[in-house]
Tab-separated table of N, CA and C in Angstrom:
chain	number	residue	atom	x	y	z
A	1	MET	N	0.910	-1.095	-0.041
A	1	MET	CA	0.110	-0.136	0.277
A	1	MET	C	1.086	1.286	-0.074
A	2	LYS	N	0.637	2.110	-0.856
A	2	LYS	CA	1.329	3.190	-0.925
A	2	LYS	C	1.038	4.209	0.101
A	3	LYS	N	1.818	5.040	0.715
A	3	LYS	CA	1.549	6.277	1.635
A	3	LYS	C	1.941	7.387	1.110
A	4	ILE	N	0.908	8.495	1.497
A	4	ILE	CA	1.294	9.757	1.157
A	4	ILE	C	1.209	10.664	2.326
A	5	VAL	N	2.101	11.446	2.793
A	5	VAL	CA	1.825	12.154	3.840
A	5	VAL	C	1.722	13.972	3.485
A	6	ILE	N	0.998	14.725	4.227
A	6	ILE	CA	0.960	15.995	3.600
A	6	ILE	C	1.561	16.693	5.241
A	7	TYR	N	2.695	17.563	5.248
A	7	TYR	CA	3.035	18.301	6.480
A	7	TYR	C	2.546	19.831	5.921
A	8	GLU	N	1.686	20.190	6.810
A	8	GLU	CA	1.095	21.345	6.300
A	8	GLU	C	1.540	22.908	7.489
A	9	LEU	N	1.307	24.044	7.310
A	9	LEU	CA	1.474	25.055	7.726
A	9	LEU	C	0.361	25.060	9.123
A	10	ALA	N	0.757	25.540	10.180
A	10	ALA	CA	-0.379	25.834	11.115
A	10	ALA	C	-1.744	26.218	10.687
A	11	MET	N	-3.006	25.710	11.194
A	11	MET	CA	-4.115	25.944	10.595
A	11	MET	C	-5.196	25.731	11.952
A	12	CYS	N	-6.179	26.296	11.758
A	12	CYS	CA	-7.255	26.412	12.784
A	12	CYS	C	-7.847	25.227	12.870
A	13	CYS	N	-8.031	24.222	11.974
A	13	CYS	CA	-8.549	22.873	12.098
A	13	CYS	C	-7.556	21.945	11.200
A	14	SER	N	-7.980	20.504	11.059
A	14	SER	CA	-6.888	19.750	10.572
A	14	SER	C	-7.133	19.917	8.906
A	15	THR	N	-8.075	20.606	8.353
A	15	THR	CA	-8.240	20.660	7.023
A	15	THR	C	-7.827	22.250	6.533
A	16	GLY	N	-8.209	22.985	7.459
A	16	GLY	CA	-8.089	24.390	6.971
A	16	GLY	C	-9.285	24.906	6.393
A	17	LEU	N	-10.322	24.430	6.336
A	17	LEU	CA	-11.599	24.678	5.682
A	17	LEU	C	-12.603	25.236	6.450
A	18	CYS	N	-12.377	25.696	7.584
A	18	CYS	CA	-13.395	26.703	8.441
A	18	CYS	C	-13.057	27.935	8.272
A	19	GLY	N	-13.962	28.839	8.747
A	19	GLY	CA	-13.965	30.331	8.386
A	19	GLY	C	-14.629	30.566	7.022
A	20	VAL	N	-14.665	31.907	7.121
A	20	VAL	CA	-15.647	32.600	5.922
A	20	VAL	C	-14.757	32.379	4.634
A	21	GLY	N	-13.804	32.756	4.532
A	21	GLY	CA	-12.766	32.674	3.101
A	21	GLY	C	-12.289	31.156	3.339
A	22	VAL	N	-12.853	30.284	2.380
A	22	VAL	CA	-12.131	28.993	2.189
A	22	VAL	C	-11.230	29.254	1.133
A	23	ASP	N	-10.188	28.581	1.194
A	23	ASP	CA	-9.020	28.668	0.092
A	23	ASP	C	-9.297	27.515	-0.801
A	24	PRO	N	-9.584	27.839	-2.019
A	24	PRO	CA	-9.842	26.714	-2.954
A	24	PRO	C	-8.787	25.455	-3.010
A	25	GLU	N	-7.601	25.881	-2.700
A	25	GLU	CA	-6.551	24.738	-2.969
A	25	GLU	C	-6.524	23.739	-1.593
A	26	LEU	N	-6.890	24.642	-0.681
A	26	LEU	CA	-7.098	23.557	0.617
A	26	LEU	C	-8.506	22.613	0.217
A	27	LEU	N	-9.450	23.185	-0.261
A	27	LEU	CA	-10.643	22.423	-0.604
A	27	LEU	C	-10.229	21.155	-1.673
A	28	ARG	N	-9.797	21.595	-2.406
A	28	ARG	CA	-9.268	20.788	-3.345
A	28	ARG	C	-8.279	19.410	-2.962
A	29	ILE	N	-7.134	19.852	-1.942
A	29	ILE	CA	-6.427	18.961	-1.358
A	29	ILE	C	-7.179	18.044	-0.503
A	30	SER	N	-8.233	18.364	0.200
A	30	SER	CA	-9.014	17.668	1.306
A	30	SER	C	-9.932	16.599	0.413
A	31	THR	N	-10.605	17.046	-0.612
A	31	THR	CA	-11.342	16.284	-1.494
A	31	THR	C	-10.586	15.037	-2.020
A	32	VAL	N	-9.373	15.597	-2.766
A	32	VAL	CA	-8.194	14.606	-3.115
A	32	VAL	C	-7.912	13.392	-2.093
A	33	MET	N	-7.495	14.151	-0.656
A	33	MET	CA	-7.134	13.088	0.165
A	33	MET	C	-8.262	12.286	0.758
A	34	ASP	N	-9.409	12.568	0.548
A	34	ASP	CA	-10.588	11.397	0.904
A	34	ASP	C	-10.687	10.508	-0.430
A	35	LYS	N	-10.469	10.824	-1.437
A	35	LYS	CA	-10.562	10.078	-2.577
A	35	LYS	C	-9.467	9.148	-2.801
A	36	LEU	N	-8.285	9.454	-2.303
A	36	LEU	CA	-7.201	8.811	-2.034
A	36	LEU	C	-7.154	7.465	-1.140
A	37	ALA	N	-7.878	8.048	0.107
A	37	ALA	CA	-8.132	6.948	1.035
A	37	ALA	C	-9.162	5.704	0.594
A	38	LYS	N	-9.714	6.310	-0.243
A	38	LYS	CA	-10.832	5.111	-0.977
A	38	LYS	C	-10.312	4.143	-1.928
A	39	GLN	N	-9.154	4.646	-2.385
A	39	GLN	CA	-8.284	3.713	-3.201
A	39	GLN	C	-7.218	2.934	-2.398
A	40	GLU	N	-7.292	2.559	-1.268
A	40	GLU	CA	-6.311	2.023	-0.369
A	40	GLU	C	-5.023	2.558	-0.608
A	41	VAL	N	-4.957	3.607	-0.360
A	41	VAL	CA	-3.752	4.609	-0.253
A	41	VAL	C	-3.825	5.097	0.946
A	42	GLN	N	-2.928	5.090	1.920
A	42	GLN	CA	-2.625	5.896	3.379
A	42	GLN	C	-2.490	6.889	2.996
A	43	ALA	N	-3.343	7.911	2.839
A	43	ALA	CA	-3.342	9.284	2.996
A	43	ALA	C	-3.319	10.029	4.276
A	44	LEU	N	-2.372	10.888	4.654
A	44	LEU	CA	-2.681	11.586	5.620
A	44	LEU	C	-2.472	12.908	5.886
A	45	ARG	N	-2.818	13.920	6.825
A	45	ARG	CA	-2.364	15.135	6.855
A	45	ARG	C	-2.019	15.504	7.889
A	46	TYR	N	-0.898	16.247	8.298
A	46	TYR	CA	-0.452	16.866	9.692
A	46	TYR	C	-0.433	18.109	9.544
A	47	ASN	N	-0.852	18.812	10.626
A	47	ASN	CA	-0.931	20.606	10.435
A	47	ASN	C	0.140	20.889	11.701
A	48	LEU	N	0.842	21.784	11.422
A	48	LEU	CA	1.894	22.187	12.619
A	48	LEU	C	1.323	22.414	13.777
A	49	SER	N	0.042	22.824	13.788
A	49	SER	CA	-0.451	23.534	15.064
A	49	SER	C	-1.172	22.237	15.905
A	50	SER	N	-2.020	21.317	14.983
A	50	SER	CA	-2.523	20.277	15.702
A	50	SER	C	-1.469	18.999	15.993
A	51	ALA	N	-0.769	18.810	15.204
A	51	ALA	CA	0.293	17.625	14.925
A	51	ALA	C	2.027	17.914	15.131
A	52	PRO	N	2.036	18.714	16.118
A	52	PRO	CA	3.788	19.111	16.062
A	52	PRO	C	4.595	18.130	16.210
A	53	MET	N	4.340	17.023	16.996
A	53	MET	CA	5.285	16.096	17.163
A	53	MET	C	5.789	15.206	15.696
A	54	GLU	N	4.679	15.252	14.770
A	54	GLU	CA	4.919	14.387	13.505
A	54	GLU	C	5.830	15.382	12.841
A	55	PHE	N	6.052	16.275	12.911
A	55	PHE	CA	7.027	17.423	12.394
A	55	PHE	C	8.472	16.949	13.105
A	56	VAL	N	8.499	16.930	14.353
A	56	VAL	CA	9.628	16.555	15.158
A	56	VAL	C	10.029	15.120	15.062
A	57	THR	N	9.251	14.175	14.931
A	57	THR	CA	9.629	12.819	14.821
A	57	THR	C	10.223	12.100	13.265
A	58	ASN	N	9.672	12.792	12.595
A	58	ASN	CA	10.342	12.812	10.810
A	58	ASN	C	11.386	13.409	10.625
A	59	SER	N	12.575	12.645	10.666
A	59	SER	CA	13.861	13.243	10.506
A	59	SER	C	14.042	14.382	9.364
A	60	LYS	N	13.546	13.438	8.126
A	60	LYS	CA	13.642	14.222	6.958
A	60	LYS	C	12.824	15.692	7.013
A	61	VAL	N	11.559	15.567	7.239
A	61	VAL	CA	10.782	17.013	7.675
A	61	VAL	C	11.190	17.848	8.465
A	62	ASN	N	11.879	17.203	9.643
A	62	ASN	CA	12.502	17.921	10.815
A	62	ASN	C	13.684	18.682	10.070
A	63	GLY	N	14.505	18.358	9.196
A	63	GLY	CA	15.776	18.409	8.334
A	63	GLY	C	15.234	19.810	7.750
A	64	GLU	N	14.354	19.534	6.846
A	64	GLU	CA	14.018	20.698	5.865
A	64	GLU	C	13.568	22.115	6.651
A	65	MET	N	12.542	21.444	7.516
A	65	MET	CA	12.043	22.678	8.495
A	65	MET	C	13.409	23.405	9.237
A	66	GLU	N	14.517	22.958	9.644
A	66	GLU	CA	15.474	23.473	10.350
A	66	GLU	C	16.381	24.182	9.226
A	67	LYS	N	16.380	23.997	8.129
A	67	LYS	CA	17.016	24.433	6.849
A	67	LYS	C	16.164	25.552	6.506
A	68	HIS	N	15.101	25.246	6.237
A	68	HIS	CA	14.320	26.464	5.390
A	68	HIS	C	13.083	27.141	5.983
A	69	GLY	N	12.819	26.705	7.106
A	69	GLY	CA	11.839	27.310	8.082
A	69	GLY	C	10.409	26.698	7.264
A	70	GLU	N	9.520	27.657	7.834
A	70	GLU	CA	8.075	27.171	7.626
A	70	GLU	C	7.825	27.506	6.014
A	71	GLU	N	8.761	28.235	5.546
A	71	GLU	CA	8.391	28.448	3.935
A	71	GLU	C	8.415	27.412	3.063
A	72	VAL	N	9.148	26.314	3.724
A	72	VAL	CA	8.888	25.102	2.895
A	72	VAL	C	7.688	24.190	2.812
A	73	LEU	N	6.988	24.458	3.734
A	73	LEU	CA	5.538	24.048	3.769
A	73	LEU	C	4.495	24.281	2.681
A	74	PRO	N	3.749	23.461	2.228
A	74	PRO	CA	3.952	21.912	2.635
A	74	PRO	C	4.816	21.214	2.084
A	75	ILE	N	5.162	20.319	3.077
A	75	ILE	CA	6.174	19.089	2.364
A	75	ILE	C	5.428	17.871	2.102
A	76	ILE	N	5.618	17.516	1.224
A	76	ILE	CA	4.844	16.073	0.752
A	76	ILE	C	5.826	14.971	0.369
A	77	VAL	N	5.530	13.860	1.505
A	77	VAL	CA	6.306	12.586	1.782
A	77	VAL	C	5.476	11.515	0.937
A	78	LEU	N	5.996	10.861	0.226
A	78	LEU	CA	5.539	9.738	-0.525
A	78	LEU	C	6.302	8.307	-0.152
A	79	ASP	N	5.827	7.474	0.686
A	79	ASP	CA	6.632	6.238	0.829
A	79	ASP	C	7.881	6.489	1.716
A	80	ASP	N	7.667	7.592	2.352
A	80	ASP	CA	8.808	8.035	3.688
A	80	ASP	C	10.068	8.827	2.682
A	81	GLU	N	9.993	9.386	1.480
A	81	GLU	CA	10.795	10.341	0.724
A	81	GLU	C	9.848	11.282	0.277
A	82	ILE	N	10.717	12.429	0.598
A	82	ILE	CA	10.179	13.945	0.385
A	82	ILE	C	10.101	13.990	-1.066
A	83	VAL	N	8.988	14.316	-1.886
A	83	VAL	CA	8.779	14.179	-3.165
A	83	VAL	C	8.403	15.847	-3.745
A	84	LEU	N	7.996	16.750	-2.903
A	84	LEU	CA	7.692	17.954	-3.012
A	84	LEU	C	7.601	18.773	-1.852
A	85	THR	N	8.085	20.063	-2.169
A	85	THR	CA	7.887	21.081	-1.016
A	85	THR	C	7.573	22.249	-1.495
A	86	GLY	N	6.970	23.069	-0.613
A	86	GLY	CA	6.390	24.624	-0.800
A	86	GLY	C	5.034	24.697	-1.819
A	87	ARG	N	4.409	23.615	-1.996
A	87	ARG	CA	3.049	23.750	-2.689
A	87	ARG	C	2.618	22.214	-2.760
A	88	TYR	N	1.072	22.333	-2.784
A	88	TYR	CA	0.563	21.046	-2.814
A	88	TYR	C	0.604	20.274	-4.437
A	89	PRO	N	0.798	19.150	-4.449
A	89	PRO	CA	0.782	18.575	-5.492
A	89	PRO	C	-0.743	18.668	-6.608
A	90	SER	N	-0.337	18.509	-7.925
A	90	SER	CA	-1.519	18.517	-8.685
A	90	SER	C	-2.015	17.295	-8.603
A	91	ASN	N	-3.095	17.063	-9.169
A	91	ASN	CA	-3.705	15.710	-9.169
A	91	ASN	C	-3.133	14.881	-10.065
A	92	GLU	N	-2.748	15.474	-11.299
A	92	GLU	CA	-1.700	14.857	-12.016
A	92	GLU	C	-0.695	14.331	-11.640
A	93	GLU	N	0.039	15.193	-10.851
A	93	GLU	CA	1.389	14.520	-9.866
A	93	GLU	C	0.983	13.231	-9.040
A	94	LEU	N	-0.080	13.520	-8.011
A	94	LEU	CA	-0.455	12.432	-7.448
A	94	LEU	C	-0.793	11.028	-8.092
A	95	THR	N	-1.572	11.085	-9.249
A	95	THR	CA	-1.959	9.811	-9.917
A	95	THR	C	-0.822	9.469	-10.404
A	96	ALA	N	0.124	10.155	-11.045
A	96	ALA	CA	1.466	9.513	-11.445
A	96	ALA	C	2.264	8.677	-10.369
A	97	TRP	N	2.237	9.648	-9.186
A	97	TRP	CA	3.065	8.956	-8.079
A	97	TRP	C	2.748	7.826	-7.480
A	98	LEU	N	1.249	7.673	-7.554
A	98	LEU	CA	0.714	6.590	-6.806
A	98	LEU	C	0.052	5.433	-7.830
A	99	ASP	N	0.289	5.705	-9.157
A	99	ASP	CA	0.190	4.645	-10.313
A	99	ASP	C	-1.438	4.529	-10.329
A	100	LEU	N	-2.312	5.398	-10.137
A	100	LEU	CA	-3.473	5.571	-10.191
A	100	LEU	C	-4.096	6.251	-11.555
A	101	ALA	N	-5.265	5.605	-11.933
A	101	ALA	CA	-5.719	6.025	-13.260
A	101	ALA	C	-6.250	7.613	-12.920
A	102	PRO	N	-6.000	8.357	-14.157
A	102	PRO	CA	-6.240	9.898	-14.036
A	102	PRO	C	-7.812	10.118	-13.436
A	103	ALA	N	-8.533	9.091	-13.918
A	103	ALA	CA	-9.857	9.486	-13.626
A	103	ALA	C	-10.454	9.495	-12.075
A	104	VAL	N	-9.468	8.632	-11.324
A	104	VAL	CA	-9.680	8.639	-9.900
A	104	VAL	C	-9.886	10.016	-9.238
A	105	LEU	N	-9.022	10.871	-9.747
A	105	LEU	CA	-9.180	12.105	-8.840
A	105	LEU	C	-9.750	13.183	-9.892
A	106	GLY	N	-10.257	12.874	-11.268
A	106	GLY	CA	-10.927	13.905	-11.805
A	106	GLY	C	-9.950	14.552	-12.783
A	107	ASN	N	-8.970	14.131	-13.076
A	107	ASN	CA	-8.024	14.726	-13.888
A	107	ASN	C	-8.449	14.827	-15.452
């Protein structure tokens, strides 16, 4: 089973979808992560305010944060390797990395 983990900036809640002005990119990634979980992909999101120990205990993520600070977030980890920093992956990138049909995420 493939595993993808997103390490994100501090947000008010686990998805960042609360409040008046919802960021469309956060809405997209939240929907995508739900779809991935239904495809037998272990899809996890950690946000700096609600899961800070996840950032500390992952030595690769911790190293990137020490070098670059919060500007490096989000950090995308696929099967324990950092594959992207500084932005969320596109649906096309995700389907390619996870060997999924493009239609799974609506590409």
